[in-house]
Amino acid sequence: MIPNTGSYHFANARVHRSLTSGFDAPFDGDGFALADISVADSKISSIGAHAASKVPAGAIDLGGRIVLPCFVDCHTHIDKGHIWPRKPNPDGTFMGALNATGADRVARWSAEDLAKRMDFSLRSAYAHGTRALRTHIDSVAPQEEISWPVFEAMREAWRGRIELQGACLLGIEGVRDRKWFDRLAKRVAAAKGVLGVVTYMVPDLEELLDHVFAQAIKHGLDLDFHADETDDVAAISLKKIAEAALWNGFEGKILVGHCCSLARQPDLEVLDTLDKVAKAGLVIVSLPMCNLYLQDRRSDGTTPRWRGVTLLHEMKARDIAVAVASDNTRDPFYAYGDLDMLEVYRMATRILHFDHPVADWPQSVATTPAKVMRLDGFGTLAAGGDADFVLFKGRSWTELLSRPESDRIVVRGGRAIDRQLPDYAELDELMVAS
């Protein structure tokens, strides 16, 4: 469909209001409008309202098919990816995942093992249409000395295809070893990464958070937290993070993932937390597939009673920026997935009710994560912007989200890429059970 000239014109493309900049046309109730898009020299040279009376000579008629900007996936764990065959979760619980992953990390996470699995994950994401991805990197000693150099090499190898960011990951209790944590923060800064921790309701949480913020300020780092990935109503570390951001006067970007327990808490507690989150300017990312898999899993064989996701609608109503992302892929935390952000958005629509109306929820997989990752021009279609987008068969949300769209066309720099997905057999040599 797309010529190999790098210069062409699409007619009758369907674009979404929330993902298109500088485009003026009548939009329908689902936020779509028909547009004509010109591409030249790897850029979008123009986007204009489609002239319904005719298709310009030489144009490629898309017949009203949807065109979206390439995806931005702001919360993944590609260092853990694809270890399920050799280290599955024994019971599907969070603790089962934590213990299985920890054992596999100690036994198997060499530089060679990491590099092969991370590259496999990035090839999958690229083929599905992802342009930028942030991965958390397990950074408990001594793994940080192995994983960060691999990450830096992978980022360089993928430059120009996927903008790769790294955030360190360790439990908040690790911050108690101040000298070690300060060295880690310095290492993350040297790698131009993001400072991240997993928060729990430990007695010294506020003191530990203060030190995390102090190190982020010292090194000019953004922050990325895992918070309250539990159904325990007493888990209020999201509120503690917001309070710490306010009293430390933090001016960087803060992304907080999961926040599951918020959906279980009394209304007054929720309102107080959301007020502080909004005031602190936090961005929240929900991980609907992983949270649905792990949360409320019951050992007695009974059916789960809740979805595990956080209160994105209530957050959005308070102008809190929200996103959804892939999270884990074929590891003990989530046995499935392929870093396909269309799948993430499809599942989020069903689990979180991103419909009736659709409104601007599509920003949650594009422009919103791009902003928190400081990626100007990513996640939007605009004249003068990079010609990085995905062409789908679907002409409406119900068509787009009802099929896998495995025949989508991914365009990078104005040219269609080879979308061949890596074969799982490539990983077989790494999958001998330990």
Short mmCIF file of C-alpha atoms in Angstrom, two decimals:
data_model
loop_
_atom_site.label_atom_id
_atom_site.label_comp_id
_atom_site.label_asym_id
_atom_site.label_seq_id
_atom_site.Cartn_x
_atom_site.Cartn_y
_atom_site.Cartn_z
CA MET A 1 0.00 0.00 0.00
CA ILE A 2 2.80 2.45 0.87
CA PRO A 3 5.26 3.27 -1.90
CA ASN A 4 8.96 3.08 -1.17
CA THR A 5 9.54 6.64 -2.35
CA GLY A 6 9.12 8.36 1.01
CA SER A 7 6.73 10.86 -0.58
CA TYR A 8 3.02 10.16 -0.97
CA HIS A 9 -0.48 11.30 -0.08
CA PHE A 10 -3.16 9.48 1.90
CA ALA A 11 -6.78 10.37 1.33
CA ASN A 12 -9.77 9.43 3.45
CA ALA A 13 -7.81 8.52 6.59
CA ARG A 14 -9.62 8.48 9.92
CA VAL A 15 -7.77 10.38 12.67
CA HIS A 16 -8.70 11.06 16.29
CA ARG A 17 -9.13 14.49 17.80
CA SER A 18 -7.11 13.73 20.93
CA LEU A 19 -4.11 12.46 18.96
CA THR A 20 -3.95 15.09 16.21
CA SER A 21 -2.43 18.54 16.55
CA GLY A 22 -3.16 21.59 14.37
CA PHE A 23 -5.98 19.86 12.51
CA ASP A 24 -9.35 21.55 12.06
CA ALA A 25 -12.28 19.44 10.87
CA PRO A 26 -15.69 18.26 12.10
CA PHE A 27 -15.27 15.29 14.43
CA ASP A 28 -17.92 12.64 15.04
CA GLY A 29 -19.19 11.46 18.40
CA ASP A 30 -16.26 9.07 18.83
CA GLY A 31 -13.75 11.85 18.14
CA PHE A 32 -12.88 10.80 14.58
CA ALA A 33 -12.62 12.91 11.43
CA LEU A 34 -11.67 12.06 7.88
CA ALA A 35 -8.38 13.58 6.82
CA ASP A 36 -5.93 13.76 3.95
CA ILE A 37 -2.30 13.28 5.02
CA SER A 38 0.78 14.09 2.97
CA VAL A 39 4.19 12.58 3.74
CA ALA A 40 7.51 13.80 2.38
CA ASP A 41 11.12 13.25 3.46
CA SER A 42 10.17 11.22 6.57
CA LYS A 43 7.85 13.97 7.85
CA ILE A 44 4.13 14.64 7.77
CA SER A 45 4.04 17.63 5.46
CA SER A 46 0.33 18.35 5.88
CA ILE A 47 -2.91 17.14 7.45
CA GLY A 48 -6.17 18.58 6.16
CA ALA A 49 -9.85 17.79 6.19
CA HIS A 50 -10.76 15.21 3.59
CA ALA A 51 -12.56 16.58 0.57
CA ALA A 52 -15.49 14.19 0.48
CA SER A 53 -16.29 14.88 -3.16
CA LYS A 54 -13.15 13.36 -4.60
CA VAL A 55 -9.86 11.58 -3.97
CA PRO A 56 -6.89 13.61 -5.27
CA ALA A 57 -5.10 12.14 -8.26
CA GLY A 58 -2.27 9.85 -7.22
CA ALA A 59 -3.46 9.62 -3.61
CA ILE A 60 -3.78 6.35 -1.69
CA ASP A 61 -7.41 5.99 -0.64
CA LEU A 62 -7.54 4.51 2.88
CA GLY A 63 -11.31 4.16 2.75
CA GLY A 64 -11.84 5.63 6.21
CA ARG A 65 -9.37 3.33 7.96
CA ILE A 66 -7.94 4.54 11.28
CA VAL A 67 -4.47 6.07 11.48
CA LEU A 68 -2.95 6.50 14.96
CA PRO A 69 0.45 7.83 16.01
CA CYS A 70 2.96 5.22 17.14
CA PHE A 71 2.50 4.14 20.73
CA VAL A 72 4.39 5.17 23.87
CA ASP A 73 4.69 2.46 26.53
CA CYS A 74 5.74 4.08 29.81
CA HIS A 75 5.84 1.13 32.23
CA THR A 76 7.42 -2.20 31.27
CA HIS A 77 9.89 -4.75 32.68
CA ILE A 78 11.83 -6.07 29.71
CA ASP A 79 14.64 -7.30 31.98
CA LYS A 80 12.14 -9.82 33.39
CA GLY A 81 10.48 -10.58 30.06
CA HIS A 82 9.99 -14.12 28.76
CA ILE A 83 11.35 -16.05 31.74
CA TRP A 84 8.00 -17.81 32.32
CA PRO A 85 8.95 -21.09 30.58
CA ARG A 86 11.86 -21.60 32.98
CA LYS A 87 10.39 -19.95 36.09
CA PRO A 88 6.59 -19.81 36.14
CA ASN A 89 4.53 -18.39 38.96
CA PRO A 90 3.60 -21.41 41.12
CA ASP A 91 0.22 -20.10 42.24
CA GLY A 92 -0.57 -16.88 40.34
CA THR A 93 -0.15 -14.65 43.38
CA PHE A 94 1.92 -11.51 43.82
CA MET A 95 4.20 -13.20 46.34
CA GLY A 96 4.56 -16.18 44.03
CA ALA A 97 5.67 -13.79 41.30
CA LEU A 98 8.07 -11.93 43.58
CA ASN A 99 9.74 -15.08 44.85
CA ALA A 100 9.98 -16.79 41.46
CA THR A 101 11.46 -13.70 39.81
CA GLY A 102 13.95 -13.18 42.60
CA ALA A 103 15.15 -16.76 42.34
CA ASP A 104 15.50 -16.54 38.57
CA ARG A 105 17.37 -13.24 38.81
CA VAL A 106 19.96 -14.66 41.19
CA ALA A 107 20.42 -17.84 39.18
CA ARG A 108 20.18 -16.70 35.57
CA TRP A 109 20.39 -12.96 34.86
CA SER A 110 23.76 -12.71 33.18
CA ALA A 111 24.51 -9.94 30.71
CA GLU A 112 24.03 -12.38 27.81
CA ASP A 113 20.71 -13.66 29.13
CA LEU A 114 19.40 -10.12 29.69
CA ALA A 115 20.52 -8.84 26.30
CA LYS A 116 18.83 -11.64 24.37
CA ARG A 117 15.54 -11.34 26.21
CA MET A 118 15.50 -7.53 26.12
CA ASP A 119 16.23 -7.45 22.40
CA PHE A 120 13.45 -10.00 21.79
CA SER A 121 11.03 -7.78 23.71
CA LEU A 122 12.03 -4.65 21.82
CA ARG A 123 11.65 -6.37 18.46
CA SER A 124 8.13 -7.35 19.48
CA ALA A 125 7.22 -3.85 20.63
CA TYR A 126 8.67 -2.32 17.47
CA ALA A 127 6.71 -4.65 15.21
CA HIS A 128 3.48 -3.77 17.00
CA GLY A 129 4.02 -0.02 16.53
CA THR A 130 5.70 1.23 19.72
CA ARG A 131 8.03 4.21 19.27
CA ALA A 132 9.14 4.79 22.87
CA LEU A 133 9.35 2.54 25.91
CA ARG A 134 10.39 2.91 29.54
CA THR A 135 11.58 -0.22 31.28
CA HIS A 136 12.13 -0.74 34.97
CA ILE A 137 15.45 -2.39 35.74
CA ASP A 138 15.79 -4.58 38.81
CA SER A 139 18.61 -2.87 40.69
CA VAL A 140 19.10 -4.83 43.89
CA ALA A 141 22.76 -5.56 44.54
CA PRO A 142 24.65 -6.91 42.68
CA GLN A 143 22.23 -7.02 39.72
CA GLU A 144 22.54 -3.29 39.01
CA GLU A 145 26.18 -3.79 38.03
CA ILE A 146 25.09 -6.27 35.35
CA SER A 147 21.83 -4.80 34.11
CA TRP A 148 22.60 -1.10 33.66
CA PRO A 149 25.47 -1.61 31.19
CA VAL A 150 23.22 -3.98 29.21
CA PHE A 151 20.47 -1.37 29.21
CA GLU A 152 22.85 1.33 27.96
CA ALA A 153 24.09 -0.92 25.15
CA MET A 154 20.51 -1.82 24.22
CA ARG A 155 19.44 1.82 24.18
CA GLU A 156 22.25 2.64 21.77
CA ALA A 157 21.52 -0.36 19.55
CA TRP A 158 17.86 0.63 19.28
CA ARG A 159 18.39 4.37 18.84
CA GLY A 160 16.22 5.68 16.00
CA ARG A 161 13.77 2.77 16.27
CA ILE A 162 12.63 2.82 19.90
CA GLU A 163 13.43 5.62 22.33
CA LEU A 164 14.40 3.54 25.36
CA GLN A 165 14.34 4.84 28.93
CA GLY A 166 15.40 3.04 32.10
CA ALA A 167 14.19 3.41 35.68
CA CYS A 168 15.87 1.60 38.56
CA LEU A 169 13.67 -0.71 40.61
CA LEU A 170 14.13 -1.78 44.23
CA GLY A 171 12.00 -2.02 47.33
CA ILE A 172 11.86 1.15 49.44
CA GLU A 173 13.62 -0.70 52.25
CA GLY A 174 16.76 -0.70 50.11
CA VAL A 175 16.99 3.06 50.61
CA ARG A 176 17.94 2.44 54.25
CA ASP A 177 21.45 1.63 53.07
CA ARG A 178 22.11 5.28 52.26
CA LYS A 179 25.63 4.88 50.90
CA TRP A 180 24.61 2.10 48.52
CA PHE A 181 21.43 3.88 47.39
CA ASP A 182 23.32 7.13 46.83
CA ARG A 183 25.77 5.26 44.61
CA LEU A 184 22.84 3.76 42.71
CA ALA A 185 21.30 7.21 42.20
CA LYS A 186 24.62 8.45 40.85
CA ARG A 187 24.81 5.42 38.53
CA VAL A 188 21.28 6.06 37.27
CA ALA A 189 22.13 9.70 36.65
CA ALA A 190 25.22 8.69 34.67
CA ALA A 191 22.99 6.49 32.51
CA LYS A 192 20.50 9.37 32.05
CA GLY A 193 17.87 7.22 33.69
CA VAL A 194 14.97 7.69 36.09
CA LEU A 195 15.05 7.07 39.83
CA GLY A 196 12.48 4.50 40.88
CA VAL A 197 11.45 2.48 43.93
CA VAL A 198 8.59 0.26 45.07
CA THR A 199 6.82 1.75 48.08
CA TYR A 200 5.36 -0.26 50.95
CA MET A 201 3.78 0.86 54.21
CA VAL A 202 6.97 0.48 56.23
CA PRO A 203 7.21 2.47 59.50
CA ASP A 204 9.89 4.81 58.12
CA LEU A 205 8.25 5.35 54.71
CA GLU A 206 8.17 9.15 54.98
CA GLU A 207 11.84 9.35 55.95
CA LEU A 208 12.83 7.01 53.11
CA LEU A 209 10.77 8.96 50.60
CA ASP A 210 12.46 12.17 51.69
CA HIS A 211 15.82 10.62 50.89
CA VAL A 212 14.62 9.40 47.47
CA PHE A 213 13.42 12.89 46.64
CA ALA A 214 16.66 14.41 47.93
CA GLN A 215 18.72 12.20 45.62
CA ALA A 216 16.45 12.96 42.67
CA ILE A 217 16.85 16.68 43.31
CA LYS A 218 20.61 16.36 43.75
CA HIS A 219 21.07 14.56 40.43
CA GLY A 220 18.29 16.25 38.46
CA LEU A 221 16.34 12.99 38.02
CA ASP A 222 12.68 12.32 37.37
CA LEU A 223 10.93 9.79 39.61
CA ASP A 224 8.95 6.62 38.91
CA PHE A 225 7.22 4.69 41.71
CA HIS A 226 5.41 1.38 42.04
CA ALA A 227 2.77 2.00 44.70
CA ASP A 228 0.03 0.08 46.48
CA GLU A 229 -0.08 -2.97 44.23
CA THR A 230 -2.41 -4.66 46.68
CA ASP A 231 -6.04 -4.79 47.81
CA ASP A 232 -5.04 -3.77 51.36
CA VAL A 233 -7.07 -0.67 52.24
CA ALA A 234 -4.32 0.41 54.64
CA ALA A 235 -1.86 0.82 51.74
CA ILE A 236 -1.75 4.60 51.20
CA SER A 237 1.74 5.12 49.86
CA LEU A 238 0.33 7.01 46.84
CA LYS A 239 -0.80 9.70 49.27
CA LYS A 240 2.59 9.63 50.99
CA ILE A 241 4.35 10.12 47.64
CA ALA A 242 2.16 13.11 46.83
CA GLU A 243 2.80 14.62 50.26
CA ALA A 244 6.55 14.08 49.88
CA ALA A 245 6.51 15.76 46.48
CA LEU A 246 4.75 18.77 47.95
CA TRP A 247 6.86 19.25 51.06
CA ASN A 248 10.08 18.70 49.08
CA GLY A 249 9.02 21.20 46.43
CA PHE A 250 9.89 18.68 43.73
CA GLU A 251 9.76 20.14 40.21
CA GLY A 252 10.59 17.08 38.11
CA LYS A 253 8.23 14.55 36.54
CA ILE A 254 6.72 11.87 38.78
CA LEU A 255 5.05 8.76 37.40
CA VAL A 256 3.28 6.40 39.81
CA GLY A 257 2.15 2.95 38.75
CA HIS A 258 -0.55 0.53 39.94
CA CYS A 259 -2.23 2.32 42.92
CA CYS A 260 -4.65 -0.62 43.16
CA SER A 261 -5.65 -0.23 46.81
CA LEU A 262 -7.14 3.20 46.11
CA ALA A 263 -10.15 1.48 44.53
CA ARG A 264 -10.83 -0.32 47.83
CA GLN A 265 -10.62 2.64 50.19
CA PRO A 266 -13.42 4.76 51.72
CA ASP A 267 -14.54 7.78 49.70
CA LEU A 268 -13.14 10.36 52.10
CA GLU A 269 -9.71 8.71 52.00
CA VAL A 270 -9.87 8.57 48.20
CA LEU A 271 -10.82 12.24 47.88
CA ASP A 272 -8.03 13.35 50.19
CA THR A 273 -5.48 11.31 48.23
CA LEU A 274 -6.68 12.54 44.84
CA ASP A 275 -6.62 16.16 45.97
CA LYS A 276 -2.96 15.76 46.97
CA VAL A 277 -2.07 13.85 43.81
CA ALA A 278 -3.58 16.61 41.69
CA LYS A 279 -1.82 19.36 43.65
CA ALA A 280 1.53 17.57 43.37
CA GLY A 281 1.11 17.06 39.60
CA LEU A 282 1.66 13.31 39.68
CA VAL A 283 0.98 11.21 36.58
CA ILE A 284 -0.67 7.84 37.21
CA VAL A 285 -0.26 4.74 35.06
CA SER A 286 -2.57 1.77 35.43
CA LEU A 287 -1.43 -1.67 34.28
CA PRO A 288 -4.76 -3.32 33.55
CA MET A 289 -3.61 -6.69 32.26
CA CYS A 290 -1.10 -7.50 34.98
CA ASN A 291 -3.31 -6.14 37.75
CA LEU A 292 -6.27 -8.17 36.50
CA TYR A 293 -4.04 -11.27 36.52
CA LEU A 294 -2.55 -10.88 40.01
CA GLN A 295 -5.06 -8.98 42.13
CA ASP A 296 -7.75 -10.80 44.12
CA ARG A 297 -6.47 -14.22 43.06
CA ARG A 298 -7.93 -16.64 45.61
CA SER A 299 -6.35 -19.75 47.05
CA ASP A 300 -9.76 -21.30 47.82
CA GLY A 301 -10.71 -21.53 44.16
CA THR A 302 -13.41 -18.87 44.31
CA THR A 303 -13.91 -16.20 41.67
CA PRO A 304 -12.15 -12.81 42.02
CA ARG A 305 -14.48 -9.97 43.01
CA TRP A 306 -12.70 -6.90 41.66
CA ARG A 307 -10.69 -5.83 38.63
CA GLY A 308 -7.49 -4.68 40.32
CA VAL A 309 -7.27 -1.36 38.48
CA THR A 310 -7.12 2.10 40.01
CA LEU A 311 -9.56 5.02 39.81
CA LEU A 312 -8.62 6.56 36.48
CA HIS A 313 -12.01 8.16 35.86
CA GLU A 314 -11.94 9.96 39.19
CA MET A 315 -8.37 11.05 38.53
CA LYS A 316 -9.15 12.34 35.07
CA ALA A 317 -12.08 14.31 36.47
CA ARG A 318 -9.54 16.18 38.63
CA ASP A 319 -7.21 16.82 35.65
CA ILE A 320 -4.71 14.23 36.88
CA ALA A 321 -2.84 12.90 33.85
CA VAL A 322 -3.38 9.16 33.43
CA ALA A 323 -1.89 6.46 31.21
CA VAL A 324 -2.05 2.70 30.71
CA ALA A 325 0.92 0.50 29.82
CA SER A 326 2.06 -3.07 29.19
CA ASP A 327 3.85 -3.84 32.47
CA ASN A 328 5.20 -7.41 32.58
CA THR A 329 5.42 -9.82 29.64
CA ARG A 330 5.53 -13.61 29.96
CA ASP A 331 7.13 -13.61 33.38
CA PRO A 332 5.90 -14.63 36.85
CA PHE A 333 4.00 -11.34 37.26
CA TYR A 334 2.01 -11.84 34.06
CA ALA A 335 2.07 -15.04 32.04
CA TYR A 336 0.95 -13.43 28.79
CA GLY A 337 1.35 -10.29 26.66
CA ASP A 338 3.59 -9.19 23.80
CA LEU A 339 4.22 -5.47 24.40
CA ASP A 340 1.38 -4.68 21.99
CA MET A 341 -0.10 -1.37 23.05
CA LEU A 342 -3.20 -1.91 20.95
CA GLU A 343 -3.89 -4.97 23.09
CA VAL A 344 -3.29 -2.88 26.21
CA TYR A 345 -5.72 -0.20 25.05
CA ARG A 346 -8.28 -2.80 23.98
CA MET A 347 -8.13 -4.44 27.41
CA ALA A 348 -8.16 -1.10 29.20
CA THR A 349 -11.27 -0.07 27.29
CA ARG A 350 -13.08 -3.17 28.47
CA ILE A 351 -11.74 -3.30 32.02
CA LEU A 352 -11.75 0.43 32.80
CA HIS A 353 -14.67 1.47 30.56
CA PHE A 354 -12.79 3.82 28.24
CA ASP A 355 -15.98 4.32 26.25
CA HIS A 356 -19.42 5.92 26.31
CA PRO A 357 -17.83 8.33 25.61
CA VAL A 358 -14.37 7.48 24.27
CA ALA A 359 -13.48 11.15 24.81
CA ASP A 360 -9.70 11.61 24.97
CA TRP A 361 -8.82 8.24 26.54
CA PRO A 362 -6.63 7.34 23.52
CA GLN A 363 -4.09 9.82 24.88
CA SER A 364 -3.36 7.27 27.61
CA VAL A 365 -1.21 5.22 25.21
CA ALA A 366 0.33 8.09 23.30
CA THR A 367 0.53 11.77 24.23
CA THR A 368 0.20 11.45 28.01
CA PRO A 369 3.05 8.92 28.47
CA ALA A 370 5.11 10.92 25.95
CA LYS A 371 4.81 14.01 28.14
CA VAL A 372 5.84 12.30 31.36
CA MET A 373 8.77 10.76 29.47
CA ARG A 374 9.71 14.23 28.11
CA LEU A 375 9.39 13.16 24.48
CA ASP A 376 8.37 16.18 22.45
CA GLY A 377 6.41 15.38 19.31
CA PHE A 378 5.77 11.75 20.25
CA GLY A 379 2.27 10.32 20.42
CA THR A 380 0.61 12.81 18.07
CA LEU A 381 -0.01 13.39 14.38
CA ALA A 382 0.95 16.89 13.29
CA ALA A 383 2.15 18.71 10.20
CA GLY A 384 5.91 18.99 10.44
CA GLY A 385 6.13 16.02 12.81
CA ASP A 386 7.79 12.70 12.15
CA ALA A 387 5.86 10.34 9.87
CA ASP A 388 5.61 7.64 12.55
CA PHE A 389 2.15 6.12 12.64
CA VAL A 390 0.12 2.92 12.39
CA LEU A 391 -2.50 2.14 9.75
CA PHE A 392 -5.30 -0.19 10.80
CA LYS A 393 -8.11 -2.00 8.99
CA GLY A 394 -10.67 -0.81 11.50
CA ARG A 395 -12.78 2.25 10.64
CA SER A 396 -14.33 2.74 14.08
CA TRP A 397 -13.52 1.89 17.67
CA THR A 398 -15.74 -1.18 17.62
CA GLU A 399 -13.95 -2.47 14.51
CA LEU A 400 -10.48 -1.55 15.75
CA LEU A 401 -10.89 -3.07 19.21
CA SER A 402 -12.70 -6.24 18.15
CA ARG A 403 -9.79 -7.83 16.27
CA PRO A 404 -6.04 -8.17 16.94
CA GLU A 405 -5.26 -6.07 13.83
CA SER A 406 -2.30 -8.35 13.22
CA ASP A 407 -2.15 -7.05 9.65
CA ARG A 408 -1.66 -3.43 10.70
CA ILE A 409 0.94 -1.40 8.83
CA VAL A 410 3.56 0.34 10.97
CA VAL A 411 5.18 3.37 9.35
CA ARG A 412 8.43 4.83 10.64
CA GLY A 413 10.03 7.84 8.98
CA GLY A 414 7.42 7.62 6.26
CA ARG A 415 8.19 4.02 5.29
CA ALA A 416 6.48 0.77 6.19
CA ILE A 417 8.65 -1.43 8.38
CA ASP A 418 9.11 -5.18 8.28
CA ARG A 419 6.65 -6.36 10.94
CA GLN A 420 8.01 -9.89 11.31
CA LEU A 421 7.68 -10.84 14.98
CA PRO A 422 10.57 -12.75 16.59
CA ASP A 423 10.06 -16.48 16.97
CA TYR A 424 9.82 -17.79 20.54
CA ALA A 425 12.15 -20.60 19.47
CA GLU A 426 14.97 -18.05 19.51
CA LEU A 427 14.77 -18.12 23.31
CA ASP A 428 14.72 -21.90 23.72
CA GLU A 429 18.38 -22.10 24.69
CA LEU A 430 17.68 -19.76 27.64
CA MET A 431 14.65 -21.67 28.87
CA VAL A 432 16.15 -24.78 30.41
CA ALA A 433 14.62 -24.91 33.88
CA SER A 434 17.06 -24.21 36.70
#
